[in-house]
mmCIF file of C-alpha atoms and ligand atoms in Angstrom:
data_model
loop_
_atom_site.group_PDB
_atom_site.id
_atom_site.type_symbol
_atom_site.label_atom_id
_atom_site.label_comp_id
_atom_site.label_asym_id
_atom_site.label_seq_id
_atom_site.Cartn_x
_atom_site.Cartn_y
_atom_site.Cartn_z
ATOM 1 C CA UNK L 656 -117.504 92.297 167.047
ATOM 2 C CA UNK L 657 -114.264 93.461 165.423
ATOM 3 C CA UNK L 658 -110.932 94.283 167.248
ATOM 4 C CA UNK L 659 -108.510 96.969 166.219
ATOM 5 C CA UNK L 660 -105.129 96.670 167.749
ATOM 6 C CA UNK L 661 -103.181 99.789 167.316
ATOM 7 C CA UNK L 662 -99.412 99.966 167.806
ATOM 8 C CA UNK L 663 -97.271 103.162 167.612
ATOM 9 C CA UNK L 664 -93.793 102.512 166.483
ATOM 10 C CA UNK L 665 -90.752 104.637 166.749
ATOM 11 C CA UNK L 666 -87.405 102.984 165.879
ATOM 12 C CA UNK L 667 -88.398 99.435 166.789
ATOM 13 C CA UNK L 668 -87.245 97.696 163.759
ATOM 14 C CA UNK L 669 -85.838 94.602 165.698
ATOM 15 C CA UNK L 670 -89.068 93.632 167.455
ATOM 16 C CA UNK L 671 -91.506 94.094 164.634
ATOM 17 C CA UNK L 672 -91.316 90.585 163.174
ATOM 18 C CA UNK L 673 -91.864 89.007 166.568
ATOM 19 C CA UNK L 674 -94.749 91.294 167.432
ATOM 20 C CA UNK L 675 -96.467 90.402 164.272
ATOM 21 C CA UNK L 676 -96.085 86.699 164.802
ATOM 22 C CA UNK L 677 -97.259 86.847 168.417
ATOM 23 C CA UNK L 678 -100.246 88.976 167.483
ATOM 24 C CA UNK L 679 -101.240 86.648 164.579
ATOM 25 C CA UNK L 680 -101.082 83.668 166.969
ATOM 26 C CA UNK L 681 -103.292 85.238 169.547
ATOM 27 C CA UNK L 682 -105.760 87.013 167.376
ATOM 28 C CA UNK L 683 -106.294 84.115 164.876
ATOM 29 C CA UNK L 684 -107.063 81.868 167.806
ATOM 30 C CA UNK L 685 -109.854 84.257 168.862
ATOM 31 C CA UNK L 686 -113.423 84.121 167.442
ATOM 32 C CA UNK L 687 -113.614 87.815 166.529
ATOM 33 C CA UNK L 688 -112.751 89.683 163.482
ATOM 34 C CA UNK L 689 -109.558 91.808 163.743
ATOM 35 C CA UNK L 690 -107.204 94.134 162.239
ATOM 36 C CA UNK L 691 -103.767 95.371 163.217
ATOM 37 C CA UNK L 692 -102.844 99.101 162.641
ATOM 38 C CA UNK L 693 -99.191 99.894 162.840
ATOM 39 C CA UNK L 694 -98.478 103.713 163.071
ATOM 40 C CA UNK L 695 -94.851 104.529 162.165
ATOM 41 C CA UNK L 696 -94.034 107.703 164.069
ATOM 42 C CA UNK L 697 -91.251 108.968 161.794
ATOM 43 C CA UNK L 698 -88.744 106.184 162.655
ATOM 44 C CA UNK L 699 -85.256 106.520 161.077
ATOM 45 C CA UNK L 700 -84.193 102.845 161.472
ATOM 46 C CA UNK L 701 -86.196 101.406 158.643
ATOM 47 C CA UNK L 702 -89.145 100.421 160.699
ATOM 48 C CA UNK L 703 -91.480 102.032 158.162
ATOM 49 C CA UNK L 704 -90.229 99.883 155.369
ATOM 50 C CA UNK L 705 -90.771 96.721 157.332
ATOM 51 C CA UNK L 706 -94.300 97.816 158.353
ATOM 52 C CA UNK L 707 -95.048 98.669 154.806
ATOM 53 C CA UNK L 708 -94.046 95.066 153.699
ATOM 54 C CA UNK L 709 -96.332 93.669 156.491
ATOM 55 C CA UNK L 710 -99.258 95.712 155.023
ATOM 56 C CA UNK L 711 -98.576 94.425 151.559
ATOM 57 C CA UNK L 712 -98.215 90.823 152.650
ATOM 58 C CA UNK L 713 -101.331 90.955 154.726
ATOM 59 C CA UNK L 714 -103.583 93.512 153.134
ATOM 60 C CA UNK L 715 -106.732 92.139 154.948
ATOM 61 C CA UNK L 716 -105.264 92.140 158.386
ATOM 62 C CA UNK L 717 -102.562 94.818 158.560
ATOM 63 C CA UNK L 718 -102.762 98.592 157.904
ATOM 64 C CA UNK L 719 -99.614 100.683 158.037
ATOM 65 C CA UNK L 720 -99.697 104.380 158.593
ATOM 66 C CA UNK L 721 -96.569 106.378 158.046
ATOM 67 C CA UNK L 722 -96.414 109.814 159.805
ATOM 68 C CA UNK L 723 -94.184 112.384 158.089
ATOM 69 C CA UNK L 724 -91.986 113.013 161.171
ATOM 70 C CA UNK L 725 -91.842 111.995 164.882
ATOM 71 C CA UNK L 726 -94.985 113.432 166.407
ATOM 72 C CA UNK L 727 -94.975 111.553 169.647
ATOM 73 C CA UNK L 728 -96.656 108.438 170.974
ATOM 74 C CA UNK L 729 -99.884 110.176 171.768
ATOM 75 C CA UNK L 730 -100.265 111.586 168.229
ATOM 76 C CA UNK L 731 -99.311 108.220 166.626
ATOM 77 C CA UNK L 732 -102.127 106.558 168.720
ATOM 78 C CA UNK L 733 -104.492 109.226 167.715
ATOM 79 C CA UNK L 734 -103.709 108.528 164.026
ATOM 80 C CA UNK L 735 -104.305 104.863 164.590
ATOM 81 C CA UNK L 736 -107.728 105.488 166.302
ATOM 82 C CA UNK L 737 -108.811 107.735 163.449
ATOM 83 C CA UNK L 738 -108.257 104.955 160.957
ATOM 84 C CA UNK L 739 -109.519 101.932 162.995
ATOM 85 C CA UNK L 740 -112.862 100.536 162.393
ATOM 86 C CA UNK L 741 -113.185 97.944 165.084
ATOM 87 C CA UNK L 742 -115.717 98.200 167.816
ATOM 88 C CA UNK L 743 -113.057 97.447 170.348
ATOM 89 C CA UNK L 744 -109.771 99.338 170.205
ATOM 90 C CA UNK L 745 -106.710 97.793 171.834
ATOM 91 C CA UNK L 746 -103.551 99.870 172.358
ATOM 92 C CA UNK L 747 -100.280 98.293 172.793
ATOM 93 C CA UNK L 748 -96.512 99.111 172.601
ATOM 94 C CA UNK L 749 -94.259 97.773 169.934
ATOM 95 C CA UNK L 750 -91.245 96.917 172.202
ATOM 96 C CA UNK L 751 -92.467 93.472 173.258
ATOM 97 C CA UNK L 752 -92.738 94.709 176.922
ATOM 98 C CA UNK L 753 -96.460 94.080 176.650
ATOM 99 C CA UNK L 754 -97.543 90.526 175.819
ATOM 100 C CA UNK L 755 -99.970 90.167 173.010
ATOM 101 C CA UNK L 756 -101.143 87.016 174.616
ATOM 102 C CA UNK L 757 -102.918 89.193 177.294
ATOM 103 C CA UNK L 758 -105.368 90.452 174.795
ATOM 104 C CA UNK L 759 -107.918 87.725 175.425
ATOM 105 C CA UNK L 760 -107.825 88.686 179.165
ATOM 106 C CA UNK L 761 -108.711 92.299 178.361
ATOM 107 C CA UNK L 762 -111.398 91.141 176.032
ATOM 108 C CA UNK L 763 -112.932 88.930 178.636
ATOM 109 C CA UNK L 764 -113.651 91.926 180.781
ATOM 110 C CA UNK L 765 -115.020 93.965 177.802
ATOM 111 C CA UNK L 766 -117.538 90.958 177.333
ATOM 112 C CA UNK L 767 -118.434 91.251 181.067
ATOM 113 C CA UNK L 768 -119.756 94.628 180.110
ATOM 114 C CA UNK L 769 -116.920 97.030 180.921
ATOM 115 C CA UNK L 770 -116.088 99.915 178.436
ATOM 116 C CA UNK L 771 -112.529 100.322 179.411
ATOM 117 C CA UNK L 772 -110.111 97.545 180.607
ATOM 118 C CA UNK L 773 -106.862 98.904 181.788
ATOM 119 C CA UNK L 774 -103.766 96.633 181.922
ATOM 120 C CA UNK L 775 -101.859 96.660 185.081
ATOM 121 C CA UNK L 776 -98.183 95.663 185.077
ATOM 122 C CA UNK L 777 -98.268 94.271 188.599
ATOM 123 C CA UNK L 778 -94.920 92.589 188.160
ATOM 124 C CA UNK L 779 -93.193 95.437 186.287
ATOM 125 C CA UNK L 780 -89.772 94.643 184.754
ATOM 126 C CA UNK L 781 -88.158 98.109 184.696
ATOM 127 C CA UNK L 782 -85.598 99.925 186.820
ATOM 128 C CA UNK L 783 -87.153 100.764 190.233
ATOM 129 C CA UNK L 784 -85.671 104.133 190.931
ATOM 130 C CA UNK L 785 -86.170 105.811 187.514
ATOM 131 C CA UNK L 786 -89.333 103.969 186.337
ATOM 132 C CA UNK L 787 -91.378 102.121 188.868
ATOM 133 C CA UNK L 788 -91.082 104.620 191.694
ATOM 134 C CA UNK L 789 -92.022 107.771 189.646
ATOM 135 C CA UNK L 790 -94.770 105.862 188.057
ATOM 136 C CA UNK L 791 -96.166 104.805 191.295
ATOM 137 C CA UNK L 792 -96.232 108.328 192.639
ATOM 138 C CA UNK L 793 -97.733 109.574 189.380
ATOM 139 C CA UNK L 794 -100.551 106.823 189.487
ATOM 140 C CA UNK L 795 -101.468 107.937 193.029
ATOM 141 C CA UNK L 796 -101.594 111.576 192.056
ATOM 142 C CA UNK L 797 -103.551 110.974 188.871
ATOM 143 C CA UNK L 798 -106.007 108.690 190.631
ATOM 144 C CA UNK L 799 -106.598 111.194 193.428
ATOM 145 C CA UNK L 800 -106.926 114.199 191.108
ATOM 146 C CA UNK L 801 -109.206 112.564 188.474
ATOM 147 C CA UNK L 802 -111.132 110.438 190.963
ATOM 148 C CA UNK L 803 -110.459 107.346 188.682
ATOM 149 C CA UNK L 804 -108.453 104.927 190.655
ATOM 150 C CA UNK L 805 -106.136 102.826 188.556
ATOM 151 C CA UNK L 806 -102.789 101.199 189.518
ATOM 152 C CA UNK L 807 -101.251 101.744 186.086
ATOM 153 C CA UNK L 808 -102.109 104.767 183.931
ATOM 154 C CA UNK L 809 -98.802 104.492 182.133
ATOM 155 C CA UNK L 810 -99.400 100.956 180.804
ATOM 156 C CA UNK L 811 -100.308 101.312 177.094
ATOM 157 C CA UNK L 812 -101.919 97.801 176.874
ATOM 158 C CA UNK L 813 -105.603 98.685 177.434
ATOM 159 C CA UNK L 814 -108.737 97.908 175.653
ATOM 160 C CA UNK L 815 -111.580 100.379 174.919
ATOM 161 C CA UNK L 816 -114.968 100.225 173.459
ATOM 162 C CA UNK L 817 -114.918 102.514 170.517
ATOM 163 C CA UNK L 818 -117.649 104.872 171.486
ATOM 164 C CA UNK L 819 -116.033 105.911 174.709
ATOM 165 C CA UNK L 820 -112.746 107.061 173.135
ATOM 166 C CA UNK L 821 -113.593 108.685 169.742
ATOM 167 C CA UNK L 822 -115.200 111.743 171.250
ATOM 168 C CA UNK L 823 -112.131 113.719 172.164
ATOM 169 C CA UNK L 824 -108.824 114.760 170.657
ATOM 170 C CA UNK L 825 -105.595 113.711 172.149
ATOM 171 C CA UNK L 826 -102.815 116.347 172.810
ATOM 172 C CA UNK L 827 -99.388 116.252 174.358
ATOM 173 C CA UNK L 828 -98.830 113.166 176.422
ATOM 174 C CA UNK L 829 -102.539 112.547 177.098
ATOM 175 C CA UNK L 830 -103.086 109.021 175.876
ATOM 176 C CA UNK L 831 -102.536 107.877 179.396
ATOM 177 C CA UNK L 832 -105.443 109.875 180.528
ATOM 178 C CA UNK L 833 -108.033 108.271 178.255
ATOM 179 C CA UNK L 834 -109.500 106.201 180.994
ATOM 180 C CA UNK L 835 -110.131 109.361 183.079
ATOM 181 C CA UNK L 836 -111.864 111.028 180.173
ATOM 182 C CA UNK L 837 -113.810 107.873 179.411
ATOM 183 C CA UNK L 838 -114.971 107.779 183.074
ATOM 184 C CA UNK L 839 -116.018 111.306 182.795
ATOM 185 C CA UNK L 840 -118.470 110.495 179.956
ATOM 186 C CA UNK L 841 -119.881 107.516 181.913
ATOM 187 C CA UNK L 842 -117.750 104.663 180.862
ATOM 188 C CA UNK L 843 -117.425 101.526 183.154
ATOM 189 C CA UNK L 844 -113.852 100.902 183.820
ATOM 190 C CA UNK L 845 -111.819 98.013 185.362
ATOM 191 C CA UNK L 846 -108.259 96.691 185.395
ATOM 192 C CA UNK L 847 -106.635 93.382 184.999
ATOM 193 C CA UNK L 848 -103.153 92.180 185.927
ATOM 194 C CA UNK L 849 -101.035 91.604 182.829
ATOM 195 C CA UNK L 850 -97.469 90.288 182.226
ATOM 196 C CA UNK L 851 -94.629 92.455 181.616
ATOM 197 C CA UNK L 852 -91.259 91.844 180.184
ATOM 198 C CA UNK L 853 -87.996 93.736 180.379
ATOM 199 C CA UNK L 854 -87.072 95.632 177.283
ATOM 200 C CA UNK L 855 -84.768 93.309 175.436
ATOM 201 C CA UNK L 856 -84.291 95.304 172.285
ATOM 202 C CA UNK L 857 -83.874 98.858 171.531
ATOM 203 C CA UNK L 858 -84.186 101.389 174.381
ATOM 204 C CA UNK L 859 -86.918 103.562 176.006
ATOM 205 C CA UNK L 860 -87.724 106.796 174.268
ATOM 206 C CA UNK L 861 -88.361 108.503 177.546
ATOM 207 C CA UNK L 862 -86.501 109.970 180.484
ATOM 208 C CA UNK L 863 -87.628 111.581 183.751
ATOM 209 C CA UNK L 864 -88.605 114.752 181.994
ATOM 210 C CA UNK L 865 -91.784 113.039 180.971
ATOM 211 C CA UNK L 866 -92.879 113.328 184.725
ATOM 212 C CA UNK L 867 -93.051 117.139 184.244
ATOM 213 C CA UNK L 868 -95.188 116.883 181.111
ATOM 214 C CA UNK L 869 -97.572 114.419 182.654
ATOM 215 C CA UNK L 870 -98.179 116.631 185.649
ATOM 216 C CA UNK L 871 -98.882 119.549 183.355
ATOM 217 C CA UNK L 872 -101.258 117.461 181.392
ATOM 218 C CA UNK L 873 -102.904 116.399 184.372
ATOM 219 C CA UNK L 874 -103.801 119.957 185.261
ATOM 220 C CA UNK L 875 -105.288 120.357 181.752
ATOM 221 C CA UNK L 876 -107.182 117.064 182.061
ATOM 222 C CA UNK L 877 -108.481 117.950 185.538
ATOM 223 C CA UNK L 878 -109.667 121.334 184.249
ATOM 224 C CA UNK L 879 -111.398 119.843 181.101
ATOM 225 C CA UNK L 880 -113.104 117.157 183.069
ATOM 226 C CA UNK L 881 -114.237 119.317 185.979
ATOM 227 C CA UNK L 882 -114.790 122.755 184.421
ATOM 228 C CA UNK L 883 -114.908 122.766 180.567
ATOM 229 C CA UNK L 884 -118.682 123.111 180.641
ATOM 230 C CA UNK L 885 -118.696 125.845 183.340
ATOM 231 C CA UNK L 886 -115.293 127.467 183.666
ATOM 232 C CA UNK L 887 -116.889 130.378 185.473
ATOM 233 C CA UNK L 888 -117.494 128.017 188.454
ATOM 234 C CA UNK L 889 -113.605 127.822 188.803
ATOM 235 C CA UNK L 890 -112.593 131.276 187.771
ATOM 236 C CA UNK L 891 -115.574 132.911 189.510
ATOM 237 C CA UNK L 892 -114.857 130.967 192.661
ATOM 238 C CA UNK L 893 -111.224 131.947 192.885
ATOM 239 C CA UNK L 894 -112.082 135.552 191.904
ATOM 240 C CA UNK L 895 -115.036 135.822 194.536
ATOM 241 C CA UNK L 896 -112.531 134.484 197.053
ATOM 242 C CA UNK L 897 -109.905 137.130 196.284
ATOM 243 C CA UNK L 898 -112.342 139.996 196.129
ATOM 244 C CA UNK L 899 -114.041 138.952 199.254
ATOM 245 C CA UNK L 900 -110.737 138.768 201.162
ATOM 246 C CA UNK L 901 -109.763 142.194 199.818
ATOM 247 C CA UNK L 902 -113.042 143.704 200.839
ATOM 248 C CA UNK L 903 -112.779 142.103 204.382
ATOM 249 C CA UNK L 904 -109.283 143.661 204.747
ATOM 250 C CA UNK L 905 -110.585 147.072 203.774
ATOM 251 C CA UNK L 906 -113.322 146.842 206.309
ATOM 252 C CA UNK L 907 -110.860 145.968 208.934
ATOM 253 C CA UNK L 908 -108.693 149.039 207.976
ATOM 254 C CA UNK L 909 -111.777 151.315 208.040
ATOM 255 C CA UNK L 910 -112.968 150.076 211.333
ATOM 256 C CA UNK L 911 -109.437 150.477 212.812
ATOM 257 C CA UNK L 912 -109.419 154.062 211.546
ATOM 258 C CA UNK L 913 -112.750 154.698 213.270
ATOM 259 C CA UNK L 914 -112.074 153.064 216.528
ATOM 260 C CA UNK L 915 -108.366 153.798 217.278
ATOM 261 C CA UNK L 916 -107.737 156.411 214.490
ATOM 262 C CA UNK L 917 -104.907 154.781 212.542
ATOM 263 C CA UNK L 918 -104.976 155.842 208.927
ATOM 264 C CA UNK L 919 -105.516 152.902 206.622
ATOM 265 C CA UNK L 920 -103.129 154.288 204.059
ATOM 266 C CA UNK L 921 -100.189 153.773 206.202
ATOM 267 C CA UNK L 922 -100.690 150.019 206.475
ATOM 268 C CA UNK L 923 -99.107 147.584 203.915
ATOM 269 C CA UNK L 924 -102.510 145.837 204.163
ATOM 270 C CA UNK L 925 -104.096 148.630 202.150
ATOM 271 C CA UNK L 926 -102.232 148.002 198.804
ATOM 272 C CA UNK L 927 -102.759 144.254 199.474
ATOM 273 C CA UNK L 928 -106.464 144.557 199.880
ATOM 274 C CA UNK L 929 -106.813 146.778 196.696
ATOM 275 C CA UNK L 930 -104.689 144.152 194.731
ATOM 276 C CA UNK L 931 -106.935 141.367 195.903
ATOM 277 C CA UNK L 932 -109.985 143.148 194.851
ATOM 278 C CA UNK L 933 -108.654 143.760 191.374
ATOM 279 C CA UNK L 934 -107.285 140.318 190.991
ATOM 280 C CA UNK L 935 -110.579 138.937 192.065
ATOM 281 C CA UNK L 936 -112.496 141.046 189.331
ATOM 282 C CA UNK L 937 -109.886 140.012 186.649
ATOM 283 C CA UNK L 938 -110.378 136.342 187.499
ATOM 284 C CA UNK L 939 -114.161 136.667 187.224
ATOM 285 C CA UNK L 940 -113.767 138.423 183.808
ATOM 286 C CA UNK L 941 -111.361 135.742 182.767
ATOM 287 C CA UNK L 942 -114.120 133.152 183.718
ATOM 288 C CA UNK L 943 -116.584 134.962 181.564
ATOM 289 C CA UNK L 944 -114.124 134.853 178.507
ATOM 290 C CA UNK L 945 -113.700 131.126 179.222
ATOM 291 C CA UNK L 946 -117.379 130.674 179.211
ATOM 292 C CA UNK L 947 -117.492 132.196 175.612
ATOM 293 C CA UNK L 948 -114.810 129.824 174.601
ATOM 294 C CA UNK L 949 -116.590 126.806 176.119
ATOM 295 C CA UNK L 950 -119.641 127.724 174.101
ATOM 296 C CA UNK L 951 -117.705 128.209 170.872
ATOM 297 C CA UNK L 952 -115.999 124.765 171.491
ATOM 298 C CA UNK L 953 -119.152 122.872 172.089
ATOM 299 C CA UNK L 954 -121.293 124.637 169.464
ATOM 300 C CA UNK L 955 -118.703 124.727 166.685
ATOM 301 C CA UNK L 956 -118.240 120.908 166.917
ATOM 302 C CA UNK L 957 -121.950 120.345 167.438
ATOM 303 C CA UNK L 958 -120.837 118.646 170.697
ATOM 304 C CA UNK L 959 -123.695 118.022 173.026
ATOM 305 C CA UNK L 960 -123.156 118.557 176.732
ATOM 306 C CA UNK L 961 -124.075 115.020 177.533
ATOM 307 C CA UNK L 962 -123.454 111.477 176.328
ATOM 308 C CA UNK L 963 -126.255 109.039 175.626
ATOM 309 C CA UNK L 964 -125.976 105.284 176.454
ATOM 310 C CA UNK L 965 -128.883 104.141 174.462
ATOM 311 C CA UNK L 966 -132.342 105.519 173.436
ATOM 312 C CA UNK L 967 -135.389 103.198 173.996
ATOM 313 C CA UNK L 968 -138.392 104.365 172.094
ATOM 314 C CA UNK L 969 -141.513 102.708 170.771
ATOM 315 C CA UNK L 970 -142.386 103.972 167.396
HETATM 316 N N1 LIG R 367 -93.273 105.728 170.629
HETATM 317 C C1 LIG R 367 -93.687 106.408 169.481
HETATM 318 N N2 LIG R 367 -93.267 107.716 169.447
HETATM 319 C C2 LIG R 367 -92.484 108.386 170.247
HETATM 320 C C3 LIG R 367 -91.908 107.512 171.328
HETATM 321 C C4 LIG R 367 -92.331 106.301 171.541
HETATM 322 O O1 LIG R 367 -94.530 105.938 168.743
HETATM 323 O O2 LIG R 367 -92.077 109.512 169.968
HETATM 324 C C5 LIG R 367 -93.651 104.310 170.756
HETATM 325 C C6 LIG R 367 -92.539 103.353 170.918
HETATM 326 O O3 LIG R 367 -92.092 102.869 169.708
HETATM 327 C C7 LIG R 367 -93.238 102.234 171.775
HETATM 328 C C8 LIG R 367 -94.197 102.984 172.571
HETATM 329 O O4 LIG R 367 -94.462 104.233 172.003
HETATM 330 O O5 LIG R 367 -93.988 101.364 170.912
HETATM 331 C C9 LIG R 367 -93.807 103.229 174.002
HETATM 332 O O6 LIG R 367 -92.358 103.728 174.029
HETATM 333 P P1 LIG R 367 -91.235 103.247 175.117
HETATM 334 O O7 LIG R 367 -91.285 101.780 175.174
HETATM 335 O O8 LIG R 367 -90.034 103.864 174.713
HETATM 336 O O9 LIG R 367 -91.861 103.820 176.495
HETATM 337 P P2 LIG R 367 -91.841 103.143 177.890
HETATM 338 O O10 LIG R 367 -92.352 101.748 177.636
HETATM 339 O O11 LIG R 367 -90.292 103.057 178.193
HETATM 340 O O12 LIG R 367 -92.680 104.012 178.718
HETATM 341 MG MG1 LIG R 368 -91.692 100.246 176.660
#
């Protein structure tokens, strides 16, 4: 079993030496084969040169990927995954807030048979109001919406069995939703408490605006997880609801006309009902287009609509 540790780096020159040493200490004390993949995400502080030297000094253990510009943490992680060849993929931040010494803990759970082991910063060392509180709220919402209950989606330090994460592409800020995707294709998930240190060097690359992006990404993820195979169930459902309400109102107006003789056209309910019926049909038609897209998506990539754990067959 080989481990691939993937580390996205954006302007973290000061911590790189330490993180390499700590990783070497931990990884070489383990009985597995391993590699470290640093992905430089367009740093401007010389991080890339340092990482390049690492790869030259330790060609067997370290791979350095330099992106052409700053594409964001998720893209950097995706690049790392694309170039990793371990069966176990471990993601980690480069700022020393995660502790490489926790890797054996994650691996222990993988050995127990889990496919995804999520780090949980139970004693998180960040500002309460701007980091911990928003993150707690976000974790509650994400857990509730995806149905995958984790305490700490935002923690990068997580371990994955390769086959549960290579099946989909990562967009936007979506690396944090990998566990939800993995659960969707049937992965077994657990979490372990890990250490967390305050950021001693450099500064965080994010502010509160990330909250907005995460919420929007959550909507996408929920849609993809629940409806990417049958979008018509969503659009058709909404459409049917609209049309049905419109038709009900129309009936009401007609019967009022027949019983007490009020003209339906004088009521504001009339244009409302017509609008609802039209909206409803629109939504159903949109659902049909989405069905076409879903088929193109799966068929163009030769993606099956299921995932296999294993095949047992007697030849
Ligand atoms: N990072 C990156 N590209 C970016 C922003 C961040 O590769 O555009 C890396 C960064 O170097 C660090 C990790 O992603 O290794 C997490 O970033 P940060 O520590 O700033 O986030 P926080 O821990 O504050 O959520
Ligand atoms: Mg950090």
